[in-house]
JSON list of C-alpha atoms in Angstrom, two decimals:
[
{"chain": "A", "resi": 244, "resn": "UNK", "atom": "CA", "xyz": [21.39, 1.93, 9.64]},
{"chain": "A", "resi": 245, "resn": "UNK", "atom": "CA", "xyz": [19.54, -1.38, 8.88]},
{"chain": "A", "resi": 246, "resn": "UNK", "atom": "CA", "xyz": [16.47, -1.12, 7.40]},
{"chain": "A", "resi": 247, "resn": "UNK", "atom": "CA", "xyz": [14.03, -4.00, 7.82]},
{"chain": "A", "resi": 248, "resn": "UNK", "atom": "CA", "xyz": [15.20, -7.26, 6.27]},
{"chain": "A", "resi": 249, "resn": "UNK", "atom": "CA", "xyz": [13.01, -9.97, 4.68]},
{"chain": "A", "resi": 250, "resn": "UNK", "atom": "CA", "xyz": [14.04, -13.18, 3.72]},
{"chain": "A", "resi": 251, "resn": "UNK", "atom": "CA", "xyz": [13.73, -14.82, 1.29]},
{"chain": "A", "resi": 252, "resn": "UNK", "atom": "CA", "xyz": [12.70, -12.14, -1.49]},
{"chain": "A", "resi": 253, "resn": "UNK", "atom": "CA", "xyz": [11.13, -15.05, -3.70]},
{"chain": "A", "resi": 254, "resn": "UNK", "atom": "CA", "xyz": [9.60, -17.96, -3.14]},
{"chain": "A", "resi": 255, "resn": "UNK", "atom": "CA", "xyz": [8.24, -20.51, -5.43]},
{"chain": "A", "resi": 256, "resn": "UNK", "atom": "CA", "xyz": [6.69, -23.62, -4.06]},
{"chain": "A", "resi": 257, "resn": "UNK", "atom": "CA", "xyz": [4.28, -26.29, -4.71]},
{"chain": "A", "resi": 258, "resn": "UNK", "atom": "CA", "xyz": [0.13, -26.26, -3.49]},
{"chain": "A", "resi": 259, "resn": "UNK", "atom": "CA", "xyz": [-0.01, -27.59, 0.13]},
{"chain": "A", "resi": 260, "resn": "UNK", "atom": "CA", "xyz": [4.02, -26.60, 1.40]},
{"chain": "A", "resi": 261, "resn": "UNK", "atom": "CA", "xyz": [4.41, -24.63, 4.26]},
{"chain": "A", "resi": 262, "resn": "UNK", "atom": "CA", "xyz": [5.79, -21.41, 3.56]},
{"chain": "A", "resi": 263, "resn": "UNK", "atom": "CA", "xyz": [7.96, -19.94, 6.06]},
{"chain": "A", "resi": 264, "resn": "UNK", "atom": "CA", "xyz": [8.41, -16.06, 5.95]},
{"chain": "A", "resi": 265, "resn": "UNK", "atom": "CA", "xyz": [11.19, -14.90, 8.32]},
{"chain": "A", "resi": 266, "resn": "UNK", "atom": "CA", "xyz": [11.69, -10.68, 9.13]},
{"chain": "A", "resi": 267, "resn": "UNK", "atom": "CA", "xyz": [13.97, -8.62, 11.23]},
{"chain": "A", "resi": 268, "resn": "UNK", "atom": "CA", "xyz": [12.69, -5.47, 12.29]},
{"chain": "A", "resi": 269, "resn": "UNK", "atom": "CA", "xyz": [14.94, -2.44, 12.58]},
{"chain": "A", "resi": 270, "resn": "UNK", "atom": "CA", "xyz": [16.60, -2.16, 16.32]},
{"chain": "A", "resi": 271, "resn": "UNK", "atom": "CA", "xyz": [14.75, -0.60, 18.97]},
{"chain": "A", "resi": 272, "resn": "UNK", "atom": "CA", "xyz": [11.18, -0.53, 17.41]},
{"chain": "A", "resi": 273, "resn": "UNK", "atom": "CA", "xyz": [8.70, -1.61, 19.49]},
{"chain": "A", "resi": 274, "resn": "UNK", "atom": "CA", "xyz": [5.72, -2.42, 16.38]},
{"chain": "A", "resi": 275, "resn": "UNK", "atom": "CA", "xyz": [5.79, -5.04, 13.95]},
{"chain": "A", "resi": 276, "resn": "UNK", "atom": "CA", "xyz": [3.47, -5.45, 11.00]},
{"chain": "A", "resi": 277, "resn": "UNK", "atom": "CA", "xyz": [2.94, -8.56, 8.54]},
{"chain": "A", "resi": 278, "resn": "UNK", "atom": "CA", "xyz": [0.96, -7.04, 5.95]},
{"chain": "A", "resi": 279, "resn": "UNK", "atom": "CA", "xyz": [-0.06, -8.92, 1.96]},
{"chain": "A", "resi": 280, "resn": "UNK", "atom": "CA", "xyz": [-0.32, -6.86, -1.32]},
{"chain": "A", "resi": 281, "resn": "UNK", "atom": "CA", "xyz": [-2.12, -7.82, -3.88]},
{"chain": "A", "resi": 282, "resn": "UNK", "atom": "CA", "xyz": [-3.48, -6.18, -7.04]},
{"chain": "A", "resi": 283, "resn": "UNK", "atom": "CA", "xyz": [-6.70, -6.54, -6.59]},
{"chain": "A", "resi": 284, "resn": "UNK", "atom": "CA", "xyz": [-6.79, -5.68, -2.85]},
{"chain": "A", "resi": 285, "resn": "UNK", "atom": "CA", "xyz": [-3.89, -3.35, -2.01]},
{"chain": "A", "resi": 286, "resn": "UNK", "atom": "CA", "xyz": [-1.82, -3.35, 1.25]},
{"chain": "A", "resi": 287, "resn": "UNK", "atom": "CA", "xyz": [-3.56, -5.56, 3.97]},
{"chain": "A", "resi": 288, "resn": "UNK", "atom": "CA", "xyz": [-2.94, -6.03, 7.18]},
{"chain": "A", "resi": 289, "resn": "UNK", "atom": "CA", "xyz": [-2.10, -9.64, 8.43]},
{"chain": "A", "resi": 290, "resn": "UNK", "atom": "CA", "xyz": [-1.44, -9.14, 11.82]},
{"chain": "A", "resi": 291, "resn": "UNK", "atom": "CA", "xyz": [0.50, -6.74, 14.29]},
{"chain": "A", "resi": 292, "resn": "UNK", "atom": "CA", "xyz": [2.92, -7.39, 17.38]},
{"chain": "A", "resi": 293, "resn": "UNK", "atom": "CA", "xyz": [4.14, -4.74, 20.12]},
{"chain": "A", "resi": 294, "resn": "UNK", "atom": "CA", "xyz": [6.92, -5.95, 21.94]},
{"chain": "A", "resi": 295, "resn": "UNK", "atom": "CA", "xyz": [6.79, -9.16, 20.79]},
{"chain": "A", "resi": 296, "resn": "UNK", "atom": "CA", "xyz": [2.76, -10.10, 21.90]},
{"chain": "A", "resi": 297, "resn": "UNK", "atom": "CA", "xyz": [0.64, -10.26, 19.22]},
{"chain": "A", "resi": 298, "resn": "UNK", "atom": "CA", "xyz": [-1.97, -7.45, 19.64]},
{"chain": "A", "resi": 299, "resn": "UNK", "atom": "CA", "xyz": [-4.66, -8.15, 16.65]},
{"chain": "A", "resi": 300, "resn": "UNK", "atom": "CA", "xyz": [-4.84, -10.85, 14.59]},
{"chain": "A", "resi": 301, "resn": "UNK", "atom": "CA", "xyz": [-8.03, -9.49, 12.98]},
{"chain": "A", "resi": 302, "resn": "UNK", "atom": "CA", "xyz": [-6.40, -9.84, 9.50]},
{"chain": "A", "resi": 303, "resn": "UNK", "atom": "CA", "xyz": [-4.97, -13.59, 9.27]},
{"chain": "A", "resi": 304, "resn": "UNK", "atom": "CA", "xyz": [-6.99, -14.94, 6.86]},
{"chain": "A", "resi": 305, "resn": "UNK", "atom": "CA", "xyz": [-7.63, -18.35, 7.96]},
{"chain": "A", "resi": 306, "resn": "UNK", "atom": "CA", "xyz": [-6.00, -20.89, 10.26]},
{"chain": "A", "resi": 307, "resn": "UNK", "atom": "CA", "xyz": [-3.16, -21.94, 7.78]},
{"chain": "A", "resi": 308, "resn": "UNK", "atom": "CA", "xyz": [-1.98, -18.10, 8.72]},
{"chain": "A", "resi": 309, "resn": "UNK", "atom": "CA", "xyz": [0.39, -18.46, 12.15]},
{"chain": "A", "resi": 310, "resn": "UNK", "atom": "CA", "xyz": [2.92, -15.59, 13.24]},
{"chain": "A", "resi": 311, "resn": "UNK", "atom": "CA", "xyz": [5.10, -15.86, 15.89]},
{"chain": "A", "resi": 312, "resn": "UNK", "atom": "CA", "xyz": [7.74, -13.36, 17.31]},
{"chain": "A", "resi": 313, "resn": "UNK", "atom": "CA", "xyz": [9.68, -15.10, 19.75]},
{"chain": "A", "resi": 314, "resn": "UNK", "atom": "CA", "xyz": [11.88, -11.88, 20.52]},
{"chain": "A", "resi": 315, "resn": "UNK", "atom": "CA", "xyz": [12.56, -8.45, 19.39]},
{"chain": "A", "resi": 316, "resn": "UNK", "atom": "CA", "xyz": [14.65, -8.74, 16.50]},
{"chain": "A", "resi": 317, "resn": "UNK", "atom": "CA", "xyz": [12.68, -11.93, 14.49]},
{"chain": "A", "resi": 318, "resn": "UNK", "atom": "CA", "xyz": [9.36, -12.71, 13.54]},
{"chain": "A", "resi": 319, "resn": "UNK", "atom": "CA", "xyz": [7.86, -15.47, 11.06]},
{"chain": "A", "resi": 320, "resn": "UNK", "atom": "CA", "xyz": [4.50, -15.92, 9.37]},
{"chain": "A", "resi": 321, "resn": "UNK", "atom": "CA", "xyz": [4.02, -19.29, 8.59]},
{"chain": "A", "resi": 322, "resn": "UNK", "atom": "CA", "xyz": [1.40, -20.58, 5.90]},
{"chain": "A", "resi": 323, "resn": "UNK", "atom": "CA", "xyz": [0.64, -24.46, 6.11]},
{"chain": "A", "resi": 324, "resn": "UNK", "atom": "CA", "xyz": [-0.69, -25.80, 4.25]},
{"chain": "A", "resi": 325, "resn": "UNK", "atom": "CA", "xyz": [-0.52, -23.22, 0.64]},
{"chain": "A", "resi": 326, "resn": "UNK", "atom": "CA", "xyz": [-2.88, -22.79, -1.70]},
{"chain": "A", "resi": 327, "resn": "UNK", "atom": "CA", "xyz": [-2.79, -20.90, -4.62]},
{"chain": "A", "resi": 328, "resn": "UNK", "atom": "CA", "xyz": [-4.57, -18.02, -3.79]},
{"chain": "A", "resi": 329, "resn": "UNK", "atom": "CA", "xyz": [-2.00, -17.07, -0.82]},
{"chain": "A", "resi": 330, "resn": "UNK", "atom": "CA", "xyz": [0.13, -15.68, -3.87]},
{"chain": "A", "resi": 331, "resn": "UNK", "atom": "CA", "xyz": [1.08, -12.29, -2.99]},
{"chain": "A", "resi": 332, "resn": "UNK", "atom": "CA", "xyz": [3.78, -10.13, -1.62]},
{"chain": "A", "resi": 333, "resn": "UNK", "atom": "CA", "xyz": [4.30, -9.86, 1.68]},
{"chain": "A", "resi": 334, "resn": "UNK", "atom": "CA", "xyz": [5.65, -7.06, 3.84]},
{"chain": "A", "resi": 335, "resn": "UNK", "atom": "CA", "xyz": [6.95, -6.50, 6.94]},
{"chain": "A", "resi": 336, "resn": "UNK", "atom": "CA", "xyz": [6.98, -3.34, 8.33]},
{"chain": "A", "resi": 337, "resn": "UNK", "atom": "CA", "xyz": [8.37, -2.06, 11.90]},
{"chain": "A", "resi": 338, "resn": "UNK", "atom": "CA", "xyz": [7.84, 1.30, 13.59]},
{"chain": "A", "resi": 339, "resn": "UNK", "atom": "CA", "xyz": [8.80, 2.76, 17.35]},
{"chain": "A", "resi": 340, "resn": "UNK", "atom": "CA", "xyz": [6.06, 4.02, 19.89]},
{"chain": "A", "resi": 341, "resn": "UNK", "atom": "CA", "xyz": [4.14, 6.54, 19.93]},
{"chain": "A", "resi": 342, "resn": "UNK", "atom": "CA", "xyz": [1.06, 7.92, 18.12]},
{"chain": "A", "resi": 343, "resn": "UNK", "atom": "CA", "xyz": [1.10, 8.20, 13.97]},
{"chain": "A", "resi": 344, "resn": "UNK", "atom": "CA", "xyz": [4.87, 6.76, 13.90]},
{"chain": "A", "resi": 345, "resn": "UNK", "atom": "CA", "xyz": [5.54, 5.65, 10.05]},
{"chain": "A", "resi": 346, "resn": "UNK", "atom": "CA", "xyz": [6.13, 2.46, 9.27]},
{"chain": "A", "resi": 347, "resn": "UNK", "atom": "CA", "xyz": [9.08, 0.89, 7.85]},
{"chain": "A", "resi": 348, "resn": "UNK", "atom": "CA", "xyz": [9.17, -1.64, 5.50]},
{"chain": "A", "resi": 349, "resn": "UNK", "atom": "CA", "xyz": [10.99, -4.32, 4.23]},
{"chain": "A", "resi": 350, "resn": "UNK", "atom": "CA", "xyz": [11.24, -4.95, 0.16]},
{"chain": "A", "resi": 351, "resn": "UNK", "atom": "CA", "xyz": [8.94, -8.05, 0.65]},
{"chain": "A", "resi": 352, "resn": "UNK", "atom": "CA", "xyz": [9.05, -11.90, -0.14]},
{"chain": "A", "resi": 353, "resn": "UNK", "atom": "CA", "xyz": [6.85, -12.23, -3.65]},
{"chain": "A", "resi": 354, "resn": "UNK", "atom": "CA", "xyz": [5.10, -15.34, -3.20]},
{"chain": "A", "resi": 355, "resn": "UNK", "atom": "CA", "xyz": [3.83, -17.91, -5.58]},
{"chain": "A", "resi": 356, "resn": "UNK", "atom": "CA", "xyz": [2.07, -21.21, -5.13]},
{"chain": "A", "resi": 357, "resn": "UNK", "atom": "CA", "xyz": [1.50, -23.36, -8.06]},
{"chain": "B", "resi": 22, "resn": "UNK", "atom": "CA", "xyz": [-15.70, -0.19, 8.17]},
{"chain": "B", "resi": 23, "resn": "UNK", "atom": "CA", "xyz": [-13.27, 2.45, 7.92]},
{"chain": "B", "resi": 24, "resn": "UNK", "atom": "CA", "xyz": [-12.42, 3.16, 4.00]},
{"chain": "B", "resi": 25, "resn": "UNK", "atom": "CA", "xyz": [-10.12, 5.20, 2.21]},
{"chain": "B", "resi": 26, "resn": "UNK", "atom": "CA", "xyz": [-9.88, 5.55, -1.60]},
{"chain": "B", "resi": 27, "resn": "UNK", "atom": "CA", "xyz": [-7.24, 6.73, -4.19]},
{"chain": "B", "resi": 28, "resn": "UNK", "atom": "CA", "xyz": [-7.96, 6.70, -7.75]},
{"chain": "B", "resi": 29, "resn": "UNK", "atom": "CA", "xyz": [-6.76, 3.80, -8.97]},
{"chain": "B", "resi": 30, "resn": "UNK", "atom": "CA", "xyz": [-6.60, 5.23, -12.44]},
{"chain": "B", "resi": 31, "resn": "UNK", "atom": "CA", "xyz": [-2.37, 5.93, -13.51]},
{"chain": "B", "resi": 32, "resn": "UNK", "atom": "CA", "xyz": [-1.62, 9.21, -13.18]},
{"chain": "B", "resi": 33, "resn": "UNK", "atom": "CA", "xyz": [0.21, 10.71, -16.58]},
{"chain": "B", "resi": 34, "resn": "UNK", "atom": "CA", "xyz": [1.97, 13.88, -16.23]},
{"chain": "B", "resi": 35, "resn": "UNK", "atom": "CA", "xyz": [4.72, 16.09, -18.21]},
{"chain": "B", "resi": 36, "resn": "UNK", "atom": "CA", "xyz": [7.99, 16.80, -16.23]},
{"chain": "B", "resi": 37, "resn": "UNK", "atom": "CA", "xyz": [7.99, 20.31, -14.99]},
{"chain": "B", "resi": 38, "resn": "UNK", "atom": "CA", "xyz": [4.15, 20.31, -13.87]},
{"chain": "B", "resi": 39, "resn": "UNK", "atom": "CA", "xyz": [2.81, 19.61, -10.67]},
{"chain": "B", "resi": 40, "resn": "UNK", "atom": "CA", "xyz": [1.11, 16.41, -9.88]},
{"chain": "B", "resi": 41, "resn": "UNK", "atom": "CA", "xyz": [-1.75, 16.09, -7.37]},
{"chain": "B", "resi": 42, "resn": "UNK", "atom": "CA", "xyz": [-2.96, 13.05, -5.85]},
{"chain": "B", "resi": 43, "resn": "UNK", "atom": "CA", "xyz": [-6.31, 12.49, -4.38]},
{"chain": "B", "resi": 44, "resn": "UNK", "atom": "CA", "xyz": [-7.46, 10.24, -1.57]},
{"chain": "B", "resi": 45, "resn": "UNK", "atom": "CA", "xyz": [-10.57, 10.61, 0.21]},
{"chain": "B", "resi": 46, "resn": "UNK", "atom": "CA", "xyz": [-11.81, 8.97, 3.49]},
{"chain": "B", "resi": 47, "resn": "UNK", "atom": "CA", "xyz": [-15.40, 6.89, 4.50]},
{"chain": "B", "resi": 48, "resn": "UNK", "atom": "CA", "xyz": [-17.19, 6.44, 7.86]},
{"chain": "B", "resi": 49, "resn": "UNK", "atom": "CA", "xyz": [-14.15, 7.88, 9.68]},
{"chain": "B", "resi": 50, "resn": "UNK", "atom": "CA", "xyz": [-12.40, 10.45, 10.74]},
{"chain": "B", "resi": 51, "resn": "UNK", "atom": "CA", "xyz": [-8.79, 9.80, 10.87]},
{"chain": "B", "resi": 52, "resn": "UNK", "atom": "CA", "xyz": [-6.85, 12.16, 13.16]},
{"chain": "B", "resi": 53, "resn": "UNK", "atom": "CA", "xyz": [-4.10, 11.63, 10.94]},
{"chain": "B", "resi": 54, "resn": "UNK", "atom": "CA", "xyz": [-3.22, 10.59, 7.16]},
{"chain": "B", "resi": 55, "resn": "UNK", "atom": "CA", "xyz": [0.31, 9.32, 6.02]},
{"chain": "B", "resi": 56, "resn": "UNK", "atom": "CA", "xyz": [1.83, 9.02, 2.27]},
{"chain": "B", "resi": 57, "resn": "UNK", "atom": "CA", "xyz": [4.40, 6.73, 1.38]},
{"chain": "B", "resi": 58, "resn": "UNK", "atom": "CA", "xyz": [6.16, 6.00, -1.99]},
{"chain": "B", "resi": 59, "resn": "UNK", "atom": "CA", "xyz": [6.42, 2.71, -3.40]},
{"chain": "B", "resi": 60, "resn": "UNK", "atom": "CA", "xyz": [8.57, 1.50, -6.50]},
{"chain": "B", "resi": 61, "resn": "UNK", "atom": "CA", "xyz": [8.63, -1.48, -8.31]},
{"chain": "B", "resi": 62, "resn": "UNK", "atom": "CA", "xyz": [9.50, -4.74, -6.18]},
{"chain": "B", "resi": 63, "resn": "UNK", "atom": "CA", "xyz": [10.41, -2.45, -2.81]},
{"chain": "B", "resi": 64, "resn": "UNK", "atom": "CA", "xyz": [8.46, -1.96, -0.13]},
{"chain": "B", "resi": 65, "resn": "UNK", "atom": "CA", "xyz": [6.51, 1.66, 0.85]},
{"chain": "B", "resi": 66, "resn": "UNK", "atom": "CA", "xyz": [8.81, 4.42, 2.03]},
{"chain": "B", "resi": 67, "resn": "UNK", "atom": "CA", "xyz": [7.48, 7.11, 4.41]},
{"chain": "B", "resi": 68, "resn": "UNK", "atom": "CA", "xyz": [7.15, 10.36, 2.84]},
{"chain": "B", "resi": 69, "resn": "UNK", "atom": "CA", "xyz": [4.43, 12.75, 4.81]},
{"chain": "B", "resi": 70, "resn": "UNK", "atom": "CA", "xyz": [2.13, 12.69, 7.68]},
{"chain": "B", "resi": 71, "resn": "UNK", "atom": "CA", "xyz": [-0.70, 15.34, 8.20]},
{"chain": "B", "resi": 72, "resn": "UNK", "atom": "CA", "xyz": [-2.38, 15.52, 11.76]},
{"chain": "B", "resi": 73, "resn": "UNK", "atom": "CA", "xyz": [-6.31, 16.23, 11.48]},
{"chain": "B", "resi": 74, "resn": "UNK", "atom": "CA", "xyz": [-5.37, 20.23, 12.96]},
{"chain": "B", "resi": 75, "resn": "UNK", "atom": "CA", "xyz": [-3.06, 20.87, 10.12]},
{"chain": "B", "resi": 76, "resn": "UNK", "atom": "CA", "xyz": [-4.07, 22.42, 7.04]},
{"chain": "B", "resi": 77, "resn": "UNK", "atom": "CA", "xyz": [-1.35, 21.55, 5.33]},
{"chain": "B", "resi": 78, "resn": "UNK", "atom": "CA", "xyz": [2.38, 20.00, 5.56]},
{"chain": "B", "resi": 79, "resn": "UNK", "atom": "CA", "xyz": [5.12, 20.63, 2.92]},
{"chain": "B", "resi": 80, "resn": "UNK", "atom": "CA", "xyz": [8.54, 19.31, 2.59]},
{"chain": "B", "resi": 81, "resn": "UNK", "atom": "CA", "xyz": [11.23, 20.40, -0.64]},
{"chain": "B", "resi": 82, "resn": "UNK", "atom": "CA", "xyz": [8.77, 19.47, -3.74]},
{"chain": "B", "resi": 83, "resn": "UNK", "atom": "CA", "xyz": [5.99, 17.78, -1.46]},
{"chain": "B", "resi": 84, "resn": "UNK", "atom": "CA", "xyz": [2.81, 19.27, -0.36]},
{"chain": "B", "resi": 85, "resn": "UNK", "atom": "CA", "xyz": [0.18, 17.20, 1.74]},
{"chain": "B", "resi": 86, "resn": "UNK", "atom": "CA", "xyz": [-3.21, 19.11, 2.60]},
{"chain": "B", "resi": 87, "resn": "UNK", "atom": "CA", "xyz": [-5.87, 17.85, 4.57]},
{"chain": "B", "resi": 88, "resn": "UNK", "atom": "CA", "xyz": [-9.94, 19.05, 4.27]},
{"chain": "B", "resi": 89, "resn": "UNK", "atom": "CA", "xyz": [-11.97, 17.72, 7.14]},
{"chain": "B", "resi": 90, "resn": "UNK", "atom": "CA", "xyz": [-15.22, 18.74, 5.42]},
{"chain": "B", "resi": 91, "resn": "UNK", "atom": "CA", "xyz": [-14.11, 17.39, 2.25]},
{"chain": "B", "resi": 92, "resn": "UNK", "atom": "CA", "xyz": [-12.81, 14.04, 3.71]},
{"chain": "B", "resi": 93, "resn": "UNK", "atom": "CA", "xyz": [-9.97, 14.02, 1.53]},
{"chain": "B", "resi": 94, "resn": "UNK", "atom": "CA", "xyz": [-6.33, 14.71, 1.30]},
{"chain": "B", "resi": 95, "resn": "UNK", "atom": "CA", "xyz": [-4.38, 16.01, -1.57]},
{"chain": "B", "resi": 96, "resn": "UNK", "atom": "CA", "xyz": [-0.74, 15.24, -2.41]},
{"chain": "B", "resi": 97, "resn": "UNK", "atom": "CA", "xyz": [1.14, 17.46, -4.58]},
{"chain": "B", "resi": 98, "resn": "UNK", "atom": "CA", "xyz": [4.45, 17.35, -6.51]},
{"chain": "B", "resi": 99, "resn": "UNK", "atom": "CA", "xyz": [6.09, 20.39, -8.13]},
{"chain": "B", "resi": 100, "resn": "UNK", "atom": "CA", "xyz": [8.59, 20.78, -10.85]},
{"chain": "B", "resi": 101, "resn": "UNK", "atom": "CA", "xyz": [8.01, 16.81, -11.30]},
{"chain": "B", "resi": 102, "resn": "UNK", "atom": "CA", "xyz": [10.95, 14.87, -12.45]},
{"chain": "B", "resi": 103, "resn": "UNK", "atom": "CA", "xyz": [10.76, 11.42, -14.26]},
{"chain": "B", "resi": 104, "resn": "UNK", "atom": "CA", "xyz": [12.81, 10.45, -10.49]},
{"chain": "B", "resi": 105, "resn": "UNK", "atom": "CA", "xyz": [8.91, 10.95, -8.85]},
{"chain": "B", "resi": 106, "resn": "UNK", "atom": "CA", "xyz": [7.05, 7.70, -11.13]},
{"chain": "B", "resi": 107, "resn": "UNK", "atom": "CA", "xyz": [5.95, 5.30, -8.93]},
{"chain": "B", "resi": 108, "resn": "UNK", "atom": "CA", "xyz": [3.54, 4.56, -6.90]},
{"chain": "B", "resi": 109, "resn": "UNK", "atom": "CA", "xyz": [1.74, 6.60, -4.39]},
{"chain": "B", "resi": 110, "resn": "UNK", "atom": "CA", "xyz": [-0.30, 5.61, -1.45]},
{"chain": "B", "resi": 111, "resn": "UNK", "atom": "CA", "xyz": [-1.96, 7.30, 1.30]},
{"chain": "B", "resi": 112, "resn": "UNK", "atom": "CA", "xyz": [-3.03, 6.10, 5.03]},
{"chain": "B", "resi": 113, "resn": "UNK", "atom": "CA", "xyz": [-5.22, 7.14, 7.71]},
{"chain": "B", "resi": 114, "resn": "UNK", "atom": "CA", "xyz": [-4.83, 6.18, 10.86]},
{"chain": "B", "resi": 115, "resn": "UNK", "atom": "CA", "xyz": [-5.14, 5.36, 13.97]},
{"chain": "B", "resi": 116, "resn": "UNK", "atom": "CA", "xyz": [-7.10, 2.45, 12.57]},
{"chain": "B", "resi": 117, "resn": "UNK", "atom": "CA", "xyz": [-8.73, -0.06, 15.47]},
{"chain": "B", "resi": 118, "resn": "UNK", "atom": "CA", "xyz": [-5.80, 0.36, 17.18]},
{"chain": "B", "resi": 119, "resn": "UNK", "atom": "CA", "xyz": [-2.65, 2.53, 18.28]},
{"chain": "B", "resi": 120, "resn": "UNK", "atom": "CA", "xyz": [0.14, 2.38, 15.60]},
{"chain": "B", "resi": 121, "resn": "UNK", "atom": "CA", "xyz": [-2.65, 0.54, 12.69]},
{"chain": "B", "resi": 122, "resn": "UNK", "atom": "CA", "xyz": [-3.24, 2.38, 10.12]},
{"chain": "B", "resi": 123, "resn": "UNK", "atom": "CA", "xyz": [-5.44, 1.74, 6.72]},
{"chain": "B", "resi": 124, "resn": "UNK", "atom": "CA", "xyz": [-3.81, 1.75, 3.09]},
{"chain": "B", "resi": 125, "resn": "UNK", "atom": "CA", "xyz": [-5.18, 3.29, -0.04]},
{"chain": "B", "resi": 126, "resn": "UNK", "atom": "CA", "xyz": [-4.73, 1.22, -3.23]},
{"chain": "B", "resi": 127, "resn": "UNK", "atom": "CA", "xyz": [-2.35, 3.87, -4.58]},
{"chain": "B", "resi": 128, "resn": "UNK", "atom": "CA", "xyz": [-2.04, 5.73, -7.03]},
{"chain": "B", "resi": 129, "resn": "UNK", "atom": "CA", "xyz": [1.04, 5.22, -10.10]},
{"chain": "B", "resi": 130, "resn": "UNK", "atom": "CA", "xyz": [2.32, 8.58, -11.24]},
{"chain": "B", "resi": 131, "resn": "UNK", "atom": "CA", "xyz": [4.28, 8.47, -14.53]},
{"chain": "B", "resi": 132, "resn": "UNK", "atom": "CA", "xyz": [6.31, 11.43, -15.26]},
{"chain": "B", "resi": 133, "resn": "UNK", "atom": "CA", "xyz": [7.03, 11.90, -18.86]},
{"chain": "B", "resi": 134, "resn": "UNK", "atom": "CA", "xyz": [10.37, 13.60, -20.26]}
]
């Protein structure tokens, strides 16, 4: 089985790029999670879709953050422009319905911004 | 806001012991608490969840507890193996919403030969 697949596992890009991170989510799971690790501030939680509508947002740090799912198998999170401080890793996880389901999660797309 | 805490001190422990995590929960009471493993440049992997009525959950070398007065949940490892270093983090949940849950920090376990 097909685990969830990020792309692309590094990205190095210059201050004021957009940054497009792409996910697939593993068939048939109905949640999917953008989440950003950093040292300093652990595993947060960007944003979070069920079946494809974006359900809270509460976690996009500022306007330059957009996510999109535009069906069940794809999702992006889009930075425009970068700054430096957006360097992180960032995970996507999936899981199916129904309460205290564990997440599954992709290896992540380490992110720098010079 | 709801907060949960692991120690973010590394964890150093000879092979053969048994290695217990800590995390402890804030200003919530989660009605349940997940732990996943995470290794170096890989995303978590599900290990455990506890529900809020369990005392405690074991699978092969893993042992989750759960203390509702305590706020806190431990994680043990027996008979560790240098195979269990990484990095451990726990979750409570639901969090704000259905499926959300919260993320420790983690915690690194090194298991030394």
């Amino acid at each position: 089985d097909a685990g969830v697949i990020q792309s692309p596992r590094h990205e190095v890009t210059e201050m004021g790029q957009e940054v497009t991170l792409r996910c697939k989510p593993i068939s048939g799971h109905d949640y999917l999670f953008w989440y950003r690790q950093t040292m300093m501030r652990g595993l947060e939680l960007l944003i979070y879709f069920n079946n494809n509508v974006p359900i809270d947002d509460s976690g996009m740090p500022e306007d330059r953050f957009s996510a999109k799912m535009p069906n069940a198998s794809f999702s992006t999170l889009k930075i425009q422009p970068s700054e430096p401080r957006d360097s992180a890793v960032y995970f996507c996880a999936s899981s199916a319905t129904g309460g205290n389901q564990p997440q599954h999660f992709g290896d992540g797309t380490r992110l720098s911004i010079l | 806001s709801q907060k949960i805490e692991q120690n973010s001190e590394a964890l150093n422990i000879q092979e053969g012991k048994t290695a217990t995590l800590t995390c402890n929960y804030t200003n919530y009471s989660p009605a349940y608490l997940q732990w996943y493993r995470q290794d170096p440049g890989r995303g978590p992997v599900f290990l455990l969840l506890i529900r809020e009525n369990e005392k405690e959950k074991r699978k092969e070398r893993l042992k989750v507890t759960f203390d509702t007065t305590l706020k806190q949940s431990l994680f043990h490892i027996t008979a560790s193996q240098p195979a269990d270093s990484a990095t451990y983090l726990c979750a409570q949940g639901p969090s704000g919403g259905y499926q959300k849950v919260t993320f420790g920090t983690g915690t690194k376990l090194q298991v030394i030969p």
